[in-house]
CSV table of C-alpha atoms in Angstrom, one decimal:
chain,number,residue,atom,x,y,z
A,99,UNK,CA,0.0,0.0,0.0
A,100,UNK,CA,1.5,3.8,-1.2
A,101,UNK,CA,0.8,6.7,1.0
A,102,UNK,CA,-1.8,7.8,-1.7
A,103,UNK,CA,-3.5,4.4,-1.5
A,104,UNK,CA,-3.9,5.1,1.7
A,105,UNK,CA,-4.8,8.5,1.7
A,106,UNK,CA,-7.4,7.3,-0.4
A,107,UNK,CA,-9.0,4.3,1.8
A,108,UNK,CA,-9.2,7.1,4.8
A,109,UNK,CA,-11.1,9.5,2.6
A,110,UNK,CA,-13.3,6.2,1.9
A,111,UNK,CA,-13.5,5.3,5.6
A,112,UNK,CA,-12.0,2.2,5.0
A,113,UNK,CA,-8.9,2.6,7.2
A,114,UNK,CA,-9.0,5.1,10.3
A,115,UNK,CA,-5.9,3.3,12.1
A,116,UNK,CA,-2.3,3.0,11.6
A,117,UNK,CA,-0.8,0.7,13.5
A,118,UNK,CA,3.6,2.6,14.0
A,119,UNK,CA,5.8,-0.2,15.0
A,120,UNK,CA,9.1,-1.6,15.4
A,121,UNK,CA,10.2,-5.3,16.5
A,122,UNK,CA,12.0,-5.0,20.0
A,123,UNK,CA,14.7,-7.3,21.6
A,124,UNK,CA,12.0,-9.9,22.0
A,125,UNK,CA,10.7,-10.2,18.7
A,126,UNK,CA,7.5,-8.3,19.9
A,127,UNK,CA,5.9,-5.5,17.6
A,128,UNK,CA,5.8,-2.0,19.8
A,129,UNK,CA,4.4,1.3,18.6
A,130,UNK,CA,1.6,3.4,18.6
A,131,UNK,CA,-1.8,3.7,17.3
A,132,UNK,CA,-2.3,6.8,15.1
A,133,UNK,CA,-5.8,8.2,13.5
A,134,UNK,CA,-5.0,7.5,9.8
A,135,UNK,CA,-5.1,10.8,9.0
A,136,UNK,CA,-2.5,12.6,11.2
A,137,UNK,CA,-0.5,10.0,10.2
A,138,UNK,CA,-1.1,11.2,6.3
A,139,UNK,CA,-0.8,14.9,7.6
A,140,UNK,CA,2.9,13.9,9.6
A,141,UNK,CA,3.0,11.0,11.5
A,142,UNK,CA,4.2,9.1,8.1
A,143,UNK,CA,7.5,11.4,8.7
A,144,UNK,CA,8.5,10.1,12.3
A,145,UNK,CA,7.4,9.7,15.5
A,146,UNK,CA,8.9,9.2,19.1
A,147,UNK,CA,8.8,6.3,21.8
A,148,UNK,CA,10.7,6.1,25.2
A,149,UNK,CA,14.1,4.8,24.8
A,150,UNK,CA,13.6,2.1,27.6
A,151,UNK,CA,11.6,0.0,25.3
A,152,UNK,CA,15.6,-1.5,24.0
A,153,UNK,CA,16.3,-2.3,27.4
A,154,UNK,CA,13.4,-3.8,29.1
A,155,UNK,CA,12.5,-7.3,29.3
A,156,UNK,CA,9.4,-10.0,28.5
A,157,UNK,CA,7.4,-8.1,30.9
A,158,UNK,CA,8.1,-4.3,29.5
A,159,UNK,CA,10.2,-3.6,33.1
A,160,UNK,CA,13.0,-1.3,32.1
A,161,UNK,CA,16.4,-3.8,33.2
A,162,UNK,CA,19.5,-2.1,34.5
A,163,UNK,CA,22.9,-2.2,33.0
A,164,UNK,CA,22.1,-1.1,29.7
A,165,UNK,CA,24.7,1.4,28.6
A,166,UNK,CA,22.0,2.8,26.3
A,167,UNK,CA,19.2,3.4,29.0
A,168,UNK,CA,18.8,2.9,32.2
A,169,UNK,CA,17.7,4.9,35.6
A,170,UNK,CA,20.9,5.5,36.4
A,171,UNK,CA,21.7,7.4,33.0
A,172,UNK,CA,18.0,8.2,32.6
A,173,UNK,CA,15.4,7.8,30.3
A,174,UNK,CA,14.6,9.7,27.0
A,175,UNK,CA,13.7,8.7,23.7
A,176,UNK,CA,14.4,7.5,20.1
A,177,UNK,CA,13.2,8.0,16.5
A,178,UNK,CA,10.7,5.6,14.7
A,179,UNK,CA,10.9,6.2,11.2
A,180,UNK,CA,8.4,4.4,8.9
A,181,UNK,CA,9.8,2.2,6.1
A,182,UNK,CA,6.8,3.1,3.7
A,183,UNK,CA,7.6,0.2,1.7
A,184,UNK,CA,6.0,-1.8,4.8
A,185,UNK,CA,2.8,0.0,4.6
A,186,UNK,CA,-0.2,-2.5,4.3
A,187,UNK,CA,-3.9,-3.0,5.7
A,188,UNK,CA,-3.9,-5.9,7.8
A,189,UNK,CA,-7.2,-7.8,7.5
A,190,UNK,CA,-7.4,-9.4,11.5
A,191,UNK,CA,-8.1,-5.6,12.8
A,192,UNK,CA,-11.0,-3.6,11.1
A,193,UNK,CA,-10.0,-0.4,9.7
A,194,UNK,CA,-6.5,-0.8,10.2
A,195,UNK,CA,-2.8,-0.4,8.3
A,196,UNK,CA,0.2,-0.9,9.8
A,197,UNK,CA,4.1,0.3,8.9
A,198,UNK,CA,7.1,-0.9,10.5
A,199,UNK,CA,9.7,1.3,11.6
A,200,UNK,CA,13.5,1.8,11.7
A,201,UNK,CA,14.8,3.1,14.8
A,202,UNK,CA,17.0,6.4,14.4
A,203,UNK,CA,19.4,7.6,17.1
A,204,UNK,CA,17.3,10.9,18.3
A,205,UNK,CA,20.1,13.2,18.1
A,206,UNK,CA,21.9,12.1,15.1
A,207,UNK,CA,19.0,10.6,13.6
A,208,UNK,CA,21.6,7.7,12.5
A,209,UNK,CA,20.5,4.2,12.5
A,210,UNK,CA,20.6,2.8,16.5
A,211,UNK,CA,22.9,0.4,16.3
A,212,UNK,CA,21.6,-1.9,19.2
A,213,UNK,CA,17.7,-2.3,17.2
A,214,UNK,CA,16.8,-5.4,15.9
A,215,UNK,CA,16.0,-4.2,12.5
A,216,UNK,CA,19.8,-2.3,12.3
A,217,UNK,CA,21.3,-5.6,13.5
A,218,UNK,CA,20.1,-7.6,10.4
A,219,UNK,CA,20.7,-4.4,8.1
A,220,UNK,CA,24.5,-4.6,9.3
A,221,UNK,CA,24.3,-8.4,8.9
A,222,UNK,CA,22.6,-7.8,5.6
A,223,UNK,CA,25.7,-5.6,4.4
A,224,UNK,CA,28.2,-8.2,5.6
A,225,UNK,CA,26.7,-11.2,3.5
A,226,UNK,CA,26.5,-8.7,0.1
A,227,UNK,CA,29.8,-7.6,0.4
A,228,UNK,CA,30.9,-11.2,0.5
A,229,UNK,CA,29.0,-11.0,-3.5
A,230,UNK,CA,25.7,-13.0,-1.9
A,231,UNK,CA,22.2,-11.8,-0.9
A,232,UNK,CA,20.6,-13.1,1.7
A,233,UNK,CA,16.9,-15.1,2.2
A,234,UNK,CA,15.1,-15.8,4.6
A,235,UNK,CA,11.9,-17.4,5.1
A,236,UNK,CA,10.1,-18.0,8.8
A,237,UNK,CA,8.9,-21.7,10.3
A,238,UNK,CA,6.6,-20.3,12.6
A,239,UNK,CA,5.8,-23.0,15.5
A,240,UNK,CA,3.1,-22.3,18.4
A,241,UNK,CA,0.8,-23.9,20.6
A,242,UNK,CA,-3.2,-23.2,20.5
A,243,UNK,CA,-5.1,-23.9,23.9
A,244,UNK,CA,-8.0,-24.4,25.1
A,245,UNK,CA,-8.0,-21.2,27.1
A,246,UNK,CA,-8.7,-17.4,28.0
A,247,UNK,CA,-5.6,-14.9,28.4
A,248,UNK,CA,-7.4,-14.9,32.2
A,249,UNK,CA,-8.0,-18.2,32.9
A,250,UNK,CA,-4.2,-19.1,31.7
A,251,UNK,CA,-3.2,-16.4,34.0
A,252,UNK,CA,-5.0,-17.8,36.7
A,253,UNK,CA,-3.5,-21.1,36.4
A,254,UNK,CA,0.0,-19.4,36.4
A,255,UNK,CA,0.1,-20.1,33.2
A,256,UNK,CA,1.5,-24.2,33.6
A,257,UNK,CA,-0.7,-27.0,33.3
A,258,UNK,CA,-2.6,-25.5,30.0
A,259,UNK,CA,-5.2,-27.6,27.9
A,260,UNK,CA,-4.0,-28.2,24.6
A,261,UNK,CA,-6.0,-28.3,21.1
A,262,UNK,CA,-5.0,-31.9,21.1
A,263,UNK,CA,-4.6,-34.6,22.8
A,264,UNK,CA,-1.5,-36.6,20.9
A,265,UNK,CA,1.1,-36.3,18.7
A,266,UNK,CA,-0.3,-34.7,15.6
A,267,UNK,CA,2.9,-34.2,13.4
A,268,UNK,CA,1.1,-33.6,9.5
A,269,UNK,CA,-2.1,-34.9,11.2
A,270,UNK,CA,-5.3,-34.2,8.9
A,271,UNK,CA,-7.5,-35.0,11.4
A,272,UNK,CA,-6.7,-33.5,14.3
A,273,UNK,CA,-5.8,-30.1,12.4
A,274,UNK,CA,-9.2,-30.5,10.5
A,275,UNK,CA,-10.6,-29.3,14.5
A,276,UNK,CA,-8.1,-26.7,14.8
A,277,UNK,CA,-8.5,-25.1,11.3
A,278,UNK,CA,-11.0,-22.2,12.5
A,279,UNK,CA,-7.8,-20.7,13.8
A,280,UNK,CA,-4.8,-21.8,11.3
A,281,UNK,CA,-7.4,-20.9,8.1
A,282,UNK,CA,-7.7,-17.5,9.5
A,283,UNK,CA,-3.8,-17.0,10.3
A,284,UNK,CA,-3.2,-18.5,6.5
A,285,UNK,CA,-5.5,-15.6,5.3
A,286,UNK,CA,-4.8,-13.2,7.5
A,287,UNK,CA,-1.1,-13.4,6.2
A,288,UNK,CA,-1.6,-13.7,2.7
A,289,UNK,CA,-4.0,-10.8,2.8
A,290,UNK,CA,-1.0,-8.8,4.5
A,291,UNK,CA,0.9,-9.6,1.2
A,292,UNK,CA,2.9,-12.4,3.6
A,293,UNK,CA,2.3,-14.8,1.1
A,294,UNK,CA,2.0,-18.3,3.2
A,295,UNK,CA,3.2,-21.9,1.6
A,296,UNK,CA,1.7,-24.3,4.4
A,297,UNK,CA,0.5,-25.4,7.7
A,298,UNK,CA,0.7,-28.1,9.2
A,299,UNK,CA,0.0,-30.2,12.6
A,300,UNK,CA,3.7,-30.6,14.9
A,301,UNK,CA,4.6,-33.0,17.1
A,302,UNK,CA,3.3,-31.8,20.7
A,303,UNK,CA,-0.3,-32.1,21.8
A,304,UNK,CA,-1.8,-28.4,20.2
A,305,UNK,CA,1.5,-27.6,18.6
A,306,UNK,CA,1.1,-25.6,15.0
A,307,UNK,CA,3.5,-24.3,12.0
A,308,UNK,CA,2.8,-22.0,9.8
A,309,UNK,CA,5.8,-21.4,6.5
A,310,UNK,CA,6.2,-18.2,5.1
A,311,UNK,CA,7.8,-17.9,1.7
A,312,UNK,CA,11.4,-17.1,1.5
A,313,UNK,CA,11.8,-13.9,0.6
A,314,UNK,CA,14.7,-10.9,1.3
A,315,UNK,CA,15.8,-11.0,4.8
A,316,UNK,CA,14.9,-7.5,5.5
């Protein structure tokens, strides 16, 4: 999706959402919701977030030691600059497009070296100047249960019910009951443009895998 694509879809009402996010240390995305059109007015320019969000951990508290941010050095904040070329409507929230982000030193507004996304562009640079490009393409693997975000909470989240019951490694069957989910995730991608090649049952009790197409790593 172009920024005039989706200047048109807000004028239709189609999209009044833009999801502005980058991937953090744990592979999560983080950001901010804009209306979609003060994101076309600026937003699409840059934004800001709180520099902790590099040094925190799996439950967003800020950990200390980081020579980048911490309460000793204090907090401030960081660029997000939208890669337009990752602008697209994702079809799982109503009304919604989403952009990742690379994350630009706020002074300098260089690339921060410690992101995620500026550690595979430097890895990225390595590989081509070796006279190869790189691919990549993701085995996602996950387990669907038999429960609420609250009642997994409640149970400490250990002892969860699975989907299944047995082993169902390329089981027909037993994914045939689980494919209200996976036939949603398997269009919910491809309608992303993350075009999808498979899914398939794993070998734990509930356990999934989706396979993206290989594609450029970045």
């Amino acid at each position: 999706m172009t920024l005039d694509e989706l200047k048109k879809a807000c004028s239709a009402g189609d999209i009044d959402t833009v999801l502005v996010c980058f991937v953090d240390m744990q592979g999560r995305l983080i950001g901010k919701r804009f209306h979609a059109k003060f994101f076309i007015d600026s937003g699409f320019a840059e934004t800001h977030v709180c520099d902790y969000l590099l040094a925190d951990d799996i439950t967003m508290e800020p950990v200390p030691g980081y020579k980048a941010a911490s309460w000793d050095k204090g907090y401030g904040d960081f660029v997000l600059k939208p890669d337009m070329s990752t602008l697209r409507r994702i079809p799982w929230l109503e009304g919604t497009a989403l952009v990742l982000c690379d994350v630009l030193d706020h002074h300098t507004h260089a690339d921060l070296a410690h992101s995620p996304r500026a550690i595979l562009r430097q890895q990225i640079k390595r590989v081509e100047s070796l006279g190869m490009q790189p691919f990549m393409a993701s085995e996602l693997e996950f387990y669907l249960f038999d429960e609420t975000y609250d009642s997994a909470r409640q149970k400490s989240y250990s002892n969860l019910t699975t989907t299944g019951h047995y082993i169902e490694d390329y089981h027909i069957f037993q994914t045939s009951k689980e494919e209200g989910v996976m036939r949603s995730i398997r269009n919910g991608l491809e309608g992303a443009g993350i075009p999808v090649e498979s899914s398939k049952g794993e070998w734990g009790p509930g356990q999934e895998e989706i396979n993206v197409r290989y594609t450029n790593a970045l």
